[in-house]
Amino acid sequence: IHLGREVLNTKGVEVYVLAGMKAFLENNLPWKELVSEGNIVLRLIEPGAQLDLAPGIRITPHLVPHRDEYSETACFQVDGPEHSLLWLPDIDSWEAMSPSIEERLAGVDIAFLDGTFFDAAEIPGRDSGSIAHPCIEDSIRRFSGLPDAERKKIRFIHLNHTNPAIQPRSSAAARVEQAGHSIARQGDLIAL
């Protein structure tokens, strides 16, 4: 929304979207004004179709199961000249993913995965089953059987403000590191 006339008043910023997000942006205020005023230009991309962003940098969107009440949810594989990464900040559950998260991990060098909540105790008074994110503790258990090199690829992102792992010196962050994973931090640089 900050691309609109009230803030930056951009012209022709390309925004790559899947079909559901394209329809949402074109048909809902205040976003549809960004399209009609030419602040953004929507570029339709297809799940599974590779897109060259720049020389040597390619992205591929893949649909993932998530609430999808407004549009579809995708993860992205980003392939560079030397390395690749998986960007998957939102998902309902690892079990519903196809192909499996383990298959996606095998195809990349680094994986940024949904770490919204650390455990069910973090959300008192709510049924943890009704919250559409795998808890980090559940992810640690799921990935515990993977080889060290595969576990090391995983960096948790999208941490809720209540997630204790957001604090680098917390016992939750230590638990993540003991499991062979890490927490992504602002300022991390990834060479592709």
Coordinates of C-alpha atoms in Angstrom, one line a residue, residues 25-124:
L25 CA -5.3 -7.1 -5.8
E26 CA -7.4 -6.2 -8.9
N27 CA -10.7 -6.4 -7.0
N28 CA -10.2 -5.1 -3.5
L29 CA -9.6 -1.6 -2.1
P30 CA -7.2 -0.1 -1.4
W31 CA -4.9 -2.4 -3.5
K32 CA -6.9 -2.2 -6.7
E33 CA -6.2 1.5 -6.8
L34 CA -2.5 0.7 -7.0
V35 CA -3.3 -1.2 -10.2
S36 CA -5.6 1.3 -11.7
E37 CA -3.3 4.2 -11.0
G38 CA -0.3 2.4 -12.5
N39 CA 1.7 2.3 -9.3
I40 CA 2.1 -1.4 -9.8
V41 CA 2.0 -3.7 -12.8
L42 CA 0.9 -7.2 -12.0
R43 CA 2.9 -10.0 -13.7
L44 CA 1.2 -13.4 -13.6
I45 CA 3.3 -16.4 -12.6
E46 CA 2.3 -20.0 -12.5
P47 CA 3.0 -22.6 -9.9
G48 CA 6.0 -24.7 -10.9
A49 CA 7.0 -22.4 -13.7
Q50 CA 10.5 -20.9 -13.4
L51 CA 11.0 -17.2 -13.7
D52 CA 14.4 -15.6 -14.5
L53 CA 14.6 -12.5 -12.3
A54 CA 18.1 -11.5 -13.4
P55 CA 21.1 -13.2 -15.0
G56 CA 21.8 -16.3 -12.9
I57 CA 18.8 -15.8 -10.5
R58 CA 15.7 -17.9 -11.1
I59 CA 12.6 -18.4 -8.8
T60 CA 10.0 -21.1 -8.9
P61 CA 6.8 -20.8 -7.0
H62 CA 5.2 -23.9 -5.5
L63 CA 1.8 -23.9 -3.8
V64 CA 1.7 -24.9 -0.1
P65 CA -1.3 -25.7 2.1
H66 CA -2.3 -22.6 4.1
R67 CA -5.5 -20.9 5.0
D68 CA -5.9 -19.3 1.6
E69 CA -9.0 -17.3 2.5
Y70 CA -7.9 -14.4 0.2
S71 CA -5.5 -16.0 -2.3
E72 CA -3.2 -19.0 -2.6
T73 CA -0.1 -19.4 -0.6
A74 CA 3.3 -20.2 -2.2
C75 CA 6.8 -21.0 -1.2
F76 CA 9.6 -20.1 -3.5
Q77 CA 12.8 -21.9 -4.6
V78 CA 15.4 -19.4 -5.5
D79 CA 18.3 -20.7 -7.6
G80 CA 21.5 -18.7 -8.1
P81 CA 24.6 -19.5 -10.0
E82 CA 26.1 -21.5 -7.1
H83 CA 23.5 -22.1 -4.4
S84 CA 19.7 -22.4 -4.0
L85 CA 17.3 -21.7 -1.2
L86 CA 13.7 -22.4 -0.2
W87 CA 11.6 -19.5 1.2
L88 CA 8.6 -21.0 3.0
P89 CA 7.4 -18.7 5.8
D90 CA 3.7 -19.8 6.0
I91 CA 2.2 -23.3 5.9
D92 CA -0.6 -25.1 7.8
S93 CA 1.3 -28.3 8.4
W94 CA 4.3 -30.3 7.1
E95 CA 2.1 -33.4 6.7
A96 CA -0.2 -31.7 4.1
M97 CA 2.7 -30.6 1.9
S98 CA 3.2 -32.4 -1.4
P99 CA 5.9 -33.1 -2.4
S100 CA 7.1 -33.5 1.2
I101 CA 9.1 -30.9 3.0
E102 CA 12.0 -33.4 3.1
E103 CA 11.9 -33.6 -0.7
R104 CA 12.0 -29.8 -1.0
L105 CA 14.9 -29.7 1.5
A106 CA 16.9 -32.2 -0.5
G107 CA 16.8 -29.8 -3.5
V108 CA 18.2 -26.7 -1.9
D109 CA 21.3 -25.5 0.1
I110 CA 19.4 -23.4 2.6
A111 CA 15.7 -23.5 3.7
F112 CA 13.9 -20.6 5.5
L113 CA 11.0 -22.3 7.2
D114 CA 7.9 -21.2 9.1
G115 CA 8.8 -20.8 12.7
T116 CA 5.8 -18.7 13.8
F117 CA 5.3 -20.3 17.2
F118 CA 7.8 -22.2 19.3
D119 CA 5.3 -24.5 21.1
A120 CA 1.6 -24.8 22.0
A121 CA 2.2 -23.3 25.4
E122 CA 2.9 -20.0 23.7
I123 CA -0.7 -19.5 22.8
P124 CA -2.7 -20.0 26.1

